[in-house]
Coordinates of C-alpha atoms in Angstrom, one line a residue:
M186 CA 0.0 0.0 0.1
K187 CA 1.2 3.5 -1.1
S188 CA 2.3 5.6 1.9
E189 CA 0.3 8.8 2.0
L190 CA 0.9 12.5 3.4
S191 CA -1.1 14.1 5.9
T192 CA -2.2 17.6 5.8
T193 CA -3.5 19.5 8.6
A194 CA -2.8 16.7 11.0
S195 CA -3.1 17.8 14.7
N196 CA -3.8 16.2 18.2
D197 CA -4.9 19.7 19.4
Q198 CA -6.7 20.7 16.3
T199 CA -10.1 20.7 17.9
V200 CA -8.8 22.9 20.9
R201 CA -7.1 25.5 18.5
I202 CA -10.5 25.7 16.3
V203 CA -12.4 26.2 19.6
A204 CA -10.1 28.6 20.7
A205 CA -10.1 30.6 17.5
S206 CA -14.0 30.6 17.1
A207 CA -14.3 31.7 20.8
L208 CA -11.8 34.7 20.1
L209 CA -13.7 35.4 16.9
L210 CA -17.3 35.5 18.3
G211 CA -16.0 37.4 21.7
G212 CA -14.4 40.2 19.7
L213 CA -17.8 40.6 17.6
L214 CA -19.7 41.1 21.0
L215 CA -17.2 43.4 22.5
S216 CA -17.2 45.7 19.3
V217 CA -20.7 46.4 20.0
P218 CA -20.4 48.4 23.3
Q219 CA -17.3 50.3 22.1
Q220 CA -19.7 52.4 19.7
S221 CA -21.2 54.0 23.0
Y222 CA -18.0 55.7 23.7
A223 CA -16.4 55.9 20.1
E224 CA -19.0 58.3 18.5
D225 CA -16.0 59.5 16.3
F226 CA -15.3 56.0 14.8
T227 CA -16.8 55.5 11.3
Q228 CA -17.4 51.8 10.2
R229 CA -16.0 51.6 6.9
V230 CA -15.6 48.4 4.2
Y231 CA -11.9 47.7 3.0
V232 CA -10.3 45.2 0.4
T233 CA -6.8 44.1 0.5
G234 CA -4.3 41.9 -1.1
G235 CA -0.7 41.0 -1.1
V236 CA 1.8 38.6 -1.9
G237 CA 4.4 36.8 0.2
V238 CA 6.5 33.5 1.0
T239 CA 5.3 30.3 2.5
R240 CA 6.4 27.4 4.4
L241 CA 4.4 24.2 4.1
E242 CA 4.9 21.0 6.2
P243 CA 2.8 18.3 5.5
E244 CA 3.3 15.2 7.9
S245 CA 5.0 12.2 6.7
P246 CA 4.2 8.5 7.8
T247 CA 7.7 7.6 6.7
P248 CA 11.1 8.7 6.3
A249 CA 11.2 7.5 2.7
L250 CA 8.6 10.2 1.8
S251 CA 10.0 13.6 2.2
I252 CA 9.3 17.0 1.7
S253 CA 12.4 18.5 -0.4
D254 CA 11.0 22.1 -0.6
K255 CA 9.0 23.5 2.1
S256 CA 8.9 27.2 0.7
D257 CA 7.0 28.8 -2.0
A258 CA 5.3 31.9 -3.1
G259 CA 1.9 32.7 -2.0
A260 CA -0.7 35.5 -2.8
H261 CA -4.0 36.5 -1.1
L262 CA -7.0 38.8 -1.4
G263 CA -9.3 39.9 1.5
L264 CA -12.7 41.7 2.1
G265 CA -13.2 43.5 5.5
Y266 CA -15.2 45.8 7.9
D267 CA -13.9 47.8 10.6
L268 CA -16.5 47.3 13.5
S269 CA -14.8 49.6 16.1
R270 CA -11.7 51.4 16.8
I271 CA -10.4 48.1 18.1
F272 CA -11.8 45.4 16.1
S273 CA -12.5 44.6 12.3
V274 CA -13.6 41.2 10.7
E275 CA -12.0 40.2 7.5
A276 CA -12.7 37.5 5.0
Y277 CA -9.9 36.3 2.7
V278 CA -8.7 33.5 0.3
A279 CA -5.1 32.7 -0.4
D280 CA -3.0 30.5 -2.6
L281 CA -0.2 29.4 -0.7
G282 CA 1.8 27.4 -3.5
E283 CA 2.8 24.0 -3.2
A284 CA 5.0 21.8 -1.2
E285 CA 7.8 19.5 -3.1
V286 CA 7.8 16.1 -2.3
E287 CA 10.7 13.3 -2.7
F288 CA 10.5 9.5 -2.5
L289 CA 13.9 8.0 -1.5
G290 CA 15.7 11.2 -2.9
V291 CA 13.5 11.2 -6.2
S292 CA 10.9 13.8 -7.2
A293 CA 7.5 12.3 -6.6
G294 CA 5.5 15.3 -7.1
S295 CA 3.7 18.1 -5.0
I296 CA 0.8 19.0 -3.1
D297 CA -0.8 22.4 -3.6
Y298 CA -2.4 24.5 -0.6
Q299 CA -5.5 27.0 -1.0
V300 CA -7.2 28.2 2.1
Y301 CA -10.2 30.5 2.6
G302 CA -11.6 31.7 6.1
I303 CA -12.9 34.5 8.4
S304 CA -10.7 36.1 11.1
L305 CA -11.3 38.7 13.7
L306 CA -8.5 41.6 13.8
G307 CA -7.8 43.3 17.1
Y308 CA -5.6 46.3 17.0
L309 CA -3.5 46.4 19.8
F310 CA -1.2 49.3 20.0
N311 CA -1.1 52.7 17.8
S312 CA 1.7 55.0 17.3
R313 CA -0.5 58.0 17.6
S314 CA -3.1 56.9 20.1
G315 CA -0.9 54.6 22.2
S316 CA -2.8 51.2 23.7
A317 CA -6.1 50.3 22.3
L318 CA -7.2 50.1 26.1
I319 CA -6.9 54.0 26.3
D320 CA -9.6 55.7 24.8
S321 CA -7.3 58.9 23.3
D322 CA -7.5 61.1 20.5
T323 CA -9.4 60.1 17.0
N324 CA -6.4 60.4 15.1
G325 CA -5.1 56.9 15.5
L326 CA -7.2 54.0 16.0
F327 CA -10.3 55.9 15.3
R328 CA -9.2 56.1 11.8
R329 CA -6.8 53.8 11.5
E330 CA -4.0 56.1 10.9
G331 CA -0.1 55.9 11.7
L332 CA 1.5 52.6 12.7
S333 CA -0.7 50.0 14.0
V334 CA 0.1 46.5 15.7
Y335 CA -2.7 43.9 15.3
G336 CA -3.3 40.5 16.0
R337 CA -5.7 37.7 14.1
A338 CA -7.6 34.9 15.2
G339 CA -10.2 33.0 13.1
I340 CA -11.2 29.8 11.6
G341 CA -10.6 28.6 7.8
H342 CA -11.0 25.8 5.5
M343 CA -8.0 24.2 3.5
L344 CA -8.0 22.7 -0.1
N345 CA -5.5 20.6 -1.0
D346 CA -4.6 19.0 -4.7
S347 CA -1.7 16.7 -5.8
N348 CA 0.6 16.1 -8.5
G349 CA 1.5 12.3 -8.5
V350 CA 1.2 12.3 -4.6
A351 CA -1.2 10.5 -2.3
Y352 CA -2.6 12.5 0.8
K353 CA -5.3 12.8 2.8
R354 CA -6.8 15.7 4.8
D355 CA -7.2 15.0 8.4
Y356 CA -8.9 18.2 9.3
P357 CA -9.9 20.6 6.4
T358 CA -11.1 23.1 9.2
H359 CA -8.4 24.5 10.8
A360 CA -7.6 27.6 13.4
A361 CA -5.9 30.7 12.0
F362 CA -3.8 33.0 13.9
G363 CA -1.4 36.0 13.0
L364 CA 0.5 38.9 14.0
G365 CA 1.2 42.1 11.7
L366 CA 1.9 45.8 11.4
E367 CA -0.4 48.0 9.5
Y368 CA 0.6 52.0 8.5
G369 CA -2.5 53.8 7.5
F370 CA -2.7 56.9 5.5
R371 CA -5.3 59.5 5.9
N372 CA -6.7 58.9 2.2
G373 CA -7.8 55.4 3.4
V374 CA -4.7 53.4 2.0
A375 CA -2.7 51.5 4.4
L376 CA 0.3 49.1 3.9
R377 CA 0.6 45.8 5.9
T378 CA 3.2 42.9 6.8
E379 CA 2.0 39.9 8.7
L380 CA 2.7 36.4 9.6
M381 CA -0.2 34.0 9.5
G382 CA -0.2 30.3 10.5
M383 CA -2.8 27.9 9.6
D384 CA -2.7 25.4 12.3
T385 CA 0.7 23.3 11.9
D386 CA 0.9 22.9 8.1
A387 CA 1.2 26.4 6.9
R388 CA 2.7 29.5 7.5
Y389 CA 2.4 32.9 5.3
L390 CA 4.5 35.9 5.7
N391 CA 3.2 38.4 3.4
V392 CA 3.2 42.1 2.6
G393 CA 0.1 43.7 1.2
I394 CA -1.6 47.0 0.6
L395 CA -5.5 48.0 2.0
K396 CA -7.7 50.4 0.9
R397 CA -10.7 51.7 3.1
F398 CA -14.0 53.1 1.7
G399 CA -16.1 55.8 3.0
G400 CA -15.6 59.2 4.9
V401 CA -13.8 59.8 8.0
P402 CA -14.6 62.1 10.8
V403 CA -13.0 65.6 10.3
A404 CA -13.1 67.9 13.1
P405 CA -14.9 71.3 12.3
V406 CA -12.7 74.0 11.1
A407 CA -13.9 77.4 12.2
P408 CA -14.6 79.6 9.4
V409 CA -12.3 82.2 8.3
E410 CA -13.6 85.6 8.5
P411 CA -12.5 87.5 5.2
E412 CA -10.7 90.8 6.1
V413 CA -12.6 93.5 5.3
V414 CA -10.8 96.6 4.1
A415 CA -12.5 100.0 4.2
K416 CA -12.0 101.7 1.1
A417 CA -13.3 105.4 0.6
L418 CA -15.5 105.6 -2.3
P419 CA -15.9 109.1 -3.9
E420 CA -19.2 110.5 -2.9
P421 CA -21.8 110.3 -6.0
E422 CA -22.7 113.4 -7.5
L423 CA -26.3 113.8 -6.9
P424 CA -28.5 115.7 -9.4
T425 CA -29.6 119.1 -8.3
P426 CA -33.4 118.7 -7.4
E427 CA -35.4 120.9 -9.4
P428 CA -37.4 123.3 -7.3
M429 CA -40.9 122.0 -6.5
A430 CA -43.7 124.3 -7.4
A431 CA -45.5 125.2 -4.0
P432 CA -49.2 124.1 -4.1
L433 CA -51.6 126.8 -5.4
V434 CA -53.5 128.0 -2.2
P435 CA -56.6 130.2 -3.2
P436 CA -56.4 133.5 -1.2
L437 CA -59.0 134.9 1.0
V438 CA -60.0 138.1 0.3
Y439 CA -61.3 140.5 3.3
F440 CA -63.9 143.6 2.7
E441 CA -64.8 146.7 5.0
V442 CA -68.0 147.3 6.5
D443 CA -70.9 147.5 4.0
H444 CA -68.6 147.4 1.3
A445 CA -67.8 145.1 -1.7
E446 CA -64.4 146.8 -3.0
L447 CA -61.2 145.3 -3.2
N448 CA -58.3 147.1 -1.5
V449 CA -54.5 147.3 -3.0
E450 CA -53.5 144.1 -1.1
D451 CA -56.3 142.1 -2.1
R452 CA -55.8 143.0 -6.0
Q453 CA -52.2 141.8 -5.5
K454 CA -53.1 138.6 -4.0
L455 CA -55.9 137.9 -7.0
D456 CA -53.3 139.1 -9.3
D457 CA -50.6 136.3 -8.6
F458 CA -53.6 133.7 -8.1
A459 CA -55.0 134.6 -11.6
T460 CA -51.3 134.3 -13.2
A461 CA -51.1 130.9 -11.5
M462 CA -54.6 129.7 -12.5
L463 CA -54.0 130.6 -16.2
E464 CA -51.4 127.6 -16.2
N465 CA -54.1 125.1 -15.6
D466 CA -57.8 124.4 -16.6
M467 CA -59.1 124.1 -13.2
T468 CA -62.4 125.7 -12.1
I469 CA -62.8 128.0 -9.4
Q470 CA -66.1 128.4 -7.0
I471 CA -66.2 131.9 -5.3
D472 CA -68.2 132.4 -2.2
G473 CA -69.3 135.7 -0.7
H474 CA -69.9 136.1 3.2
T475 CA -70.7 139.0 5.8
D476 CA -71.0 139.5 9.4
W477 CA -74.2 139.6 11.1
I478 CA -74.4 143.6 11.2
A479 CA -77.6 144.5 9.2
K480 CA -80.5 142.5 8.1
E481 CA -80.3 139.1 7.0
Q482 CA -81.9 139.8 3.5
Y483 CA -79.6 142.7 3.1
N484 CA -76.3 140.7 4.1
M485 CA -77.4 138.1 1.4
S486 CA -77.5 140.6 -1.4
L487 CA -74.0 142.0 0.0
S488 CA -72.4 138.4 0.2
V489 CA -73.5 138.2 -3.7
R490 CA -72.0 141.3 -4.7
R491 CA -68.5 140.7 -3.0
A492 CA -68.5 137.3 -4.8
E493 CA -69.1 139.1 -8.2
T494 CA -66.4 141.6 -7.7
V495 CA -63.8 138.8 -7.2
F496 CA -65.3 137.3 -10.2
N497 CA -65.0 140.5 -12.3
Y498 CA -61.4 141.2 -11.1
L499 CA -60.2 137.9 -12.2
A500 CA -62.3 137.8 -15.5
S501 CA -60.5 141.3 -16.2
K502 CA -57.2 139.4 -15.8
G503 CA -57.7 136.8 -18.4
L504 CA -59.3 134.0 -16.8
P505 CA -62.1 132.4 -18.7
E506 CA -65.7 133.2 -17.0
E507 CA -67.0 129.6 -17.8
R508 CA -64.2 128.3 -15.3
M509 CA -65.6 130.5 -12.6
T510 CA -68.9 130.3 -10.3
T511 CA -70.5 132.5 -7.7
M512 CA -72.4 131.9 -4.4
G513 CA -73.6 134.3 -1.5
Y514 CA -74.1 133.0 1.8
G515 CA -74.8 136.2 3.6
E516 CA -74.2 135.9 7.5
T517 CA -75.0 132.1 7.7
R518 CA -71.4 130.6 7.4
P519 CA -69.5 132.7 10.1
I520 CA -65.8 131.2 10.7
S521 CA -65.2 133.6 13.7
N522 CA -67.0 135.1 16.7
N523 CA -69.4 138.1 15.3
N524 CA -69.7 139.4 18.9
T525 CA -66.2 140.8 18.4
A526 CA -64.7 143.4 16.0
N527 CA -62.1 141.1 15.0
G528 CA -64.3 138.2 14.7
R529 CA -66.6 140.2 12.3
A530 CA -63.6 141.3 10.2
L531 CA -62.7 137.8 9.6
N532 CA -66.4 137.2 8.7
R533 CA -66.5 139.8 6.0
R534 CA -64.8 137.7 3.3
A535 CA -64.7 136.0 -0.2
E536 CA -63.5 132.5 -0.2
L537 CA -61.9 131.0 -3.5
Q538 CA -62.3 126.9 -3.8
I539 CA -60.1 125.1 -6.7
K540 CA -62.1 122.3 -8.2

């Protein structure tokens, strides 16, 4: 019967798988309460990939069957999610290369190694934040910036293939552990180097690059007030306002006792009024009034004559007669007290109204 190589053979395999699973589950549970005091932390998705060297050591049941070349090149890809400032979870797949096998010193073929799994990464220390147990600034672990030390614990599944060599997989499910360094930049890019172990069969020393997606919390920046420089402006030349025409106010014409003639002062007032009225087409109502001296019928006649005196004078100055009307009110509309001489003088009048 042909001898067989055994991959992932270990008496303590179950213990290691249980321990790795416990660490993975415990880290996931611990990452939840961390969010209560890590309000500045932003959970982000990231992708990673890299290359490295591997050391592959399948167990041989006989000295005649030996491993001639245990080292090879490997490569990996990963997809991760930052849970909190301390923990991230990452799924990965890796091709670890192949182990060359000899039988009695003659090449007998090779065994290929491929693995995939899921791990919890715990960030233990950061060059900007210090220990992960200390809740310090937001520039280190909160943003995965600067140099960080992290550990890995998880479980995976190993796939093997052979080229001319008989083998059996004793424990395809295995525990995975690792220790690495990560240097993160502010733009979400990070560089990694890590030593991983897949149980007792495989070791993988790799370097890689990582890219995180999504924004990071940025401290608010106080707005800069623009500097205002006072600049003297020339005073605008304001146009000289045209003088406003004074409102046209009709004059009051006063008469002597029992008279309807105009005095010199009243003639001058009517001259100015007639000149202004010739520039428009408004009409004029002329009302005559008296004091209460004399009989009522006489006063009514006297008030009409006073109104007609003003009418005739304005007509003589060129105002069309059709624009003027007259009315006599006698003593019925006093504007002052007829019991005094001054009051009676104010009541002996002619009023002009523009319509």
